[in-house]
Amino acid sequence: MALYEGPVQALIDELGRLPGIGPKSAQRIAFHLLRVDPVDARRLAQAIVDAKERVTWCRRCFNISEGELCAYCRDARRDARALCVVEEPRDIVAIERTGEFKGLYHVLQGAISPIEGIGPEQLRIKELLARIQDDDVDEVILATNPNIEGEATAMYLARLVKPLGIRVTRIASGLPVGGDLEYADEVTLGRALEGRRELDG
Ligand SMILES: [Zn+2]
């Protein structure tokens, strides 16, 4: 149902497809953009185009990256024996803020969620197992979110990784249950990392 003239409605429709933006917010942002200086609007459009053109997935850990390997995978000072498994690239930022972890990461790009139709094969699990077998990994830290999907994913991974003879740990509870890693403050998240416990296979 188009309420506005072509380009205005097209803008509202596109904005409305973004996560967390309802029809009302989409309308408000669209009218805001129509009012701003053309230079500012163009800068926003260009930032989207640049990000899409220049940013890809790290071929080792599936973090966002400007080249083949992301900044962490390129950094020889990081400890490749410890692998921290997270759901999204933004979780890496949350863990880096704690200053508690010096190893490498692996981004699953989601969590197992039957309701949303996301199974293990849609996640970067195959790649994780290949990495563990090829590289010299001593410990896999499961830092998926402290909610149902995150816990289910951690249990699933523990069952796969444990038989490979590798230490598998889960970040401690104490994080707000049902929440996202990225919303935890660095002190709480730092403690959760420090207090990680061994998982059984
Ligand atoms: Zn990487």
Short mmCIF file of C-alpha atoms and ligand atoms in Angstrom, two decimals:
data_model
loop_
_atom_site.label_atom_id
_atom_site.label_comp_id
_atom_site.label_asym_id
_atom_site.label_seq_id
_atom_site.Cartn_x
_atom_site.Cartn_y
_atom_site.Cartn_z
CA MET A 1 0.00 0.00 0.00
CA ALA A 2 1.88 3.06 -1.25
CA LEU A 3 0.99 6.19 0.68
CA TYR A 4 3.59 8.53 -0.81
CA GLU A 5 4.97 9.38 -4.22
CA GLY A 6 7.41 6.93 -5.82
CA PRO A 7 10.86 7.80 -4.44
CA VAL A 8 9.57 8.73 -0.98
CA GLN A 9 7.65 5.47 -0.66
CA ALA A 10 10.65 3.53 -1.99
CA LEU A 11 12.85 5.08 0.70
CA ILE A 12 10.30 4.29 3.44
CA ASP A 13 10.01 0.70 2.18
CA GLU A 14 13.80 0.19 2.16
CA LEU A 15 14.23 1.66 5.64
CA GLY A 16 11.36 -0.47 6.91
CA ARG A 17 13.24 -3.60 5.89
CA LEU A 18 16.07 -2.84 8.32
CA PRO A 19 16.13 -4.76 11.62
CA GLY A 20 14.32 -2.99 14.45
CA ILE A 21 12.81 -0.32 12.20
CA GLY A 22 9.01 -0.40 12.19
CA PRO A 23 6.79 1.47 9.70
CA LYS A 24 6.60 4.57 11.91
CA SER A 25 10.35 4.81 12.40
CA ALA A 26 10.89 4.21 8.69
CA GLN A 27 8.62 7.15 7.91
CA ARG A 28 10.31 9.38 10.48
CA ILE A 29 13.81 8.59 9.18
CA ALA A 30 12.71 9.06 5.56
CA PHE A 31 11.34 12.53 6.27
CA HIS A 32 14.43 13.37 8.27
CA LEU A 33 16.58 12.39 5.27
CA LEU A 34 14.44 14.53 2.95
CA ARG A 35 15.12 17.54 5.16
CA VAL A 36 18.89 17.12 5.64
CA ASP A 37 21.55 18.74 3.50
CA PRO A 38 22.08 16.75 0.26
CA VAL A 39 25.79 16.41 1.19
CA ASP A 40 24.89 14.61 4.43
CA ALA A 41 22.42 12.29 2.70
CA ARG A 42 24.99 11.45 0.05
CA ARG A 43 27.62 10.68 2.69
CA LEU A 44 25.25 8.16 4.31
CA ALA A 45 24.48 6.53 0.96
CA GLN A 46 28.22 6.40 0.14
CA ALA A 47 29.05 4.84 3.53
CA ILE A 48 26.60 2.02 2.79
CA VAL A 49 28.03 1.47 -0.70
CA ASP A 50 31.64 1.56 0.58
CA ALA A 51 30.94 -0.89 3.40
CA LYS A 52 29.23 -3.31 1.01
CA GLU A 53 32.03 -3.06 -1.53
CA ARG A 54 35.05 -3.18 0.78
CA VAL A 55 34.02 -5.35 3.69
CA THR A 56 33.87 -9.10 3.34
CA TRP A 57 34.21 -12.12 5.67
CA CYS A 58 37.60 -13.20 6.97
CA ARG A 59 38.29 -16.51 5.28
CA ARG A 60 39.63 -18.03 8.49
CA CYS A 61 37.31 -16.83 11.28
CA PHE A 62 34.37 -15.22 9.41
CA ASN A 63 34.70 -11.94 11.23
CA ILE A 64 34.18 -8.86 9.07
CA SER A 65 37.35 -7.99 7.22
CA GLU A 66 38.70 -5.59 4.63
CA GLY A 67 41.07 -8.19 3.22
CA GLU A 68 41.38 -11.98 3.11
CA LEU A 69 42.16 -12.10 6.83
CA CYS A 70 40.73 -9.90 9.58
CA ALA A 71 42.87 -7.81 11.93
CA TYR A 72 42.91 -10.53 14.64
CA CYS A 73 43.88 -13.34 12.29
CA ARG A 74 46.66 -11.13 10.85
CA ASP A 75 48.05 -10.32 14.31
CA ALA A 76 50.92 -12.74 15.03
CA ARG A 77 50.91 -11.78 18.72
CA ARG A 78 47.51 -13.42 19.28
CA ASP A 79 47.57 -16.90 20.83
CA ALA A 80 46.34 -19.31 18.15
CA ARG A 81 45.96 -22.13 20.69
CA ALA A 82 42.85 -20.54 22.24
CA LEU A 83 39.79 -20.18 20.06
CA CYS A 84 36.79 -18.16 21.23
CA VAL A 85 33.57 -19.06 19.40
CA VAL A 86 30.98 -16.26 19.10
CA GLU A 87 27.73 -15.78 17.20
CA GLU A 88 28.37 -12.42 15.54
CA PRO A 89 31.30 -10.10 14.75
CA ARG A 90 29.92 -7.55 17.23
CA ASP A 91 30.45 -10.11 20.04
CA ILE A 92 34.19 -9.94 19.30
CA VAL A 93 34.11 -6.23 20.04
CA ALA A 94 32.37 -6.95 23.39
CA ILE A 95 35.03 -9.53 24.36
CA GLU A 96 37.91 -7.31 23.21
CA ARG A 97 36.62 -4.56 25.51
CA THR A 98 37.25 -6.81 28.53
CA GLY A 99 40.97 -7.04 27.66
CA GLU A 100 40.87 -10.60 29.09
CA PHE A 101 41.32 -12.61 25.91
CA LYS A 102 44.39 -12.78 23.69
CA GLY A 103 43.49 -15.74 21.49
CA LEU A 104 41.72 -15.95 18.16
CA TYR A 105 38.03 -16.01 17.29
CA HIS A 106 35.58 -17.99 15.22
CA VAL A 107 32.30 -16.36 14.19
CA LEU A 108 29.39 -18.76 13.66
CA GLN A 109 27.29 -16.05 11.99
CA GLY A 110 24.23 -16.98 14.06
CA ALA A 111 22.97 -19.60 16.49
CA ILE A 112 20.94 -22.78 16.14
CA SER A 113 17.27 -21.79 16.19
CA PRO A 114 14.63 -24.30 15.08
CA ILE A 115 11.95 -21.59 15.30
CA GLU A 116 13.79 -19.43 12.79
CA GLY A 117 14.74 -22.47 10.72
CA ILE A 118 18.46 -22.10 11.43
CA GLY A 119 20.21 -25.47 11.69
CA PRO A 120 23.89 -26.29 12.24
CA GLU A 121 24.50 -26.50 8.49
CA GLN A 122 23.67 -22.80 8.10
CA LEU A 123 26.37 -21.83 10.58
CA ARG A 124 30.15 -21.84 10.16
CA ILE A 125 30.49 -25.08 12.13
CA LYS A 126 32.10 -27.16 9.37
CA GLU A 127 34.75 -24.48 9.07
CA LEU A 128 35.27 -24.45 12.84
CA LEU A 129 35.91 -28.20 12.93
CA ALA A 130 38.30 -27.97 9.99
CA ARG A 131 40.18 -25.21 11.76
CA ILE A 132 40.46 -27.17 15.00
CA GLN A 133 41.83 -30.15 13.12
CA ASP A 134 44.28 -28.17 10.99
CA ASP A 135 45.58 -25.68 13.56
CA ASP A 136 47.13 -26.36 16.92
CA VAL A 137 44.14 -25.54 19.13
CA ASP A 138 44.26 -26.42 22.85
CA GLU A 139 41.05 -24.81 24.05
CA VAL A 140 37.73 -23.85 22.49
CA ILE A 141 35.84 -21.27 24.53
CA LEU A 142 32.13 -21.21 23.71
CA ALA A 143 30.99 -17.61 24.07
CA THR A 144 27.59 -17.83 22.41
CA ASN A 145 24.82 -15.70 23.93
CA PRO A 146 23.34 -16.65 27.33
CA ASN A 147 19.89 -17.42 25.86
CA ILE A 148 18.13 -20.60 24.68
CA GLU A 149 19.63 -20.54 21.17
CA GLY A 150 23.12 -19.72 22.45
CA GLU A 151 23.03 -22.49 25.07
CA ALA A 152 21.72 -25.03 22.56
CA THR A 153 24.48 -24.07 20.12
CA ALA A 154 27.15 -24.37 22.85
CA MET A 155 25.91 -27.86 23.82
CA TYR A 156 25.84 -28.93 20.18
CA LEU A 157 29.41 -27.72 19.63
CA ALA A 158 30.68 -29.32 22.85
CA ARG A 159 29.44 -32.71 21.65
CA LEU A 160 31.32 -32.26 18.35
CA VAL A 161 34.56 -30.80 19.66
CA LYS A 162 35.11 -32.77 22.89
CA PRO A 163 35.76 -36.10 21.11
CA LEU A 164 38.62 -34.39 19.23
CA GLY A 165 40.49 -34.33 22.54
CA ILE A 166 40.33 -30.57 22.95
CA ARG A 167 39.45 -28.65 26.10
CA VAL A 168 35.98 -27.15 25.68
CA THR A 169 34.84 -24.41 28.05
CA ARG A 170 31.74 -22.25 28.34
CA ILE A 171 31.80 -18.68 29.62
CA ALA A 172 30.38 -18.56 33.15
CA SER A 173 26.83 -17.71 34.00
CA GLY A 174 26.40 -14.41 35.78
CA LEU A 175 25.63 -12.74 32.49
CA PRO A 176 22.07 -11.51 32.24
CA VAL A 177 20.14 -14.59 31.09
CA GLY A 178 18.31 -14.20 27.80
CA GLY A 179 20.54 -11.27 26.92
CA ASP A 180 23.11 -10.62 24.26
CA LEU A 181 26.82 -10.69 24.88
CA GLU A 182 27.19 -7.26 23.35
CA TYR A 183 25.03 -5.66 26.05
CA ALA A 184 27.03 -7.08 28.95
CA ASP A 185 29.38 -4.56 30.56
CA GLU A 186 33.08 -5.38 30.28
CA VAL A 187 33.53 -6.18 33.99
CA THR A 188 30.72 -8.78 33.97
CA LEU A 189 31.85 -10.24 30.66
CA GLY A 190 35.48 -10.29 31.83
CA ARG A 191 34.43 -12.26 34.93
CA ALA A 192 32.35 -14.63 32.82
CA LEU A 193 35.42 -15.32 30.67
CA GLU A 194 37.67 -15.79 33.67
CA GLY A 195 35.19 -18.10 35.39
CA ARG A 196 34.59 -20.27 32.33
CA ARG A 197 33.93 -23.90 33.13
CA GLU A 198 34.76 -27.15 31.43
CA LEU A 199 31.94 -28.74 29.42
CA ASP A 200 31.30 -32.44 29.14
CA GLY A 201 30.88 -33.88 25.69
ZN ZN B 1 39.73 -13.58 11.07
#
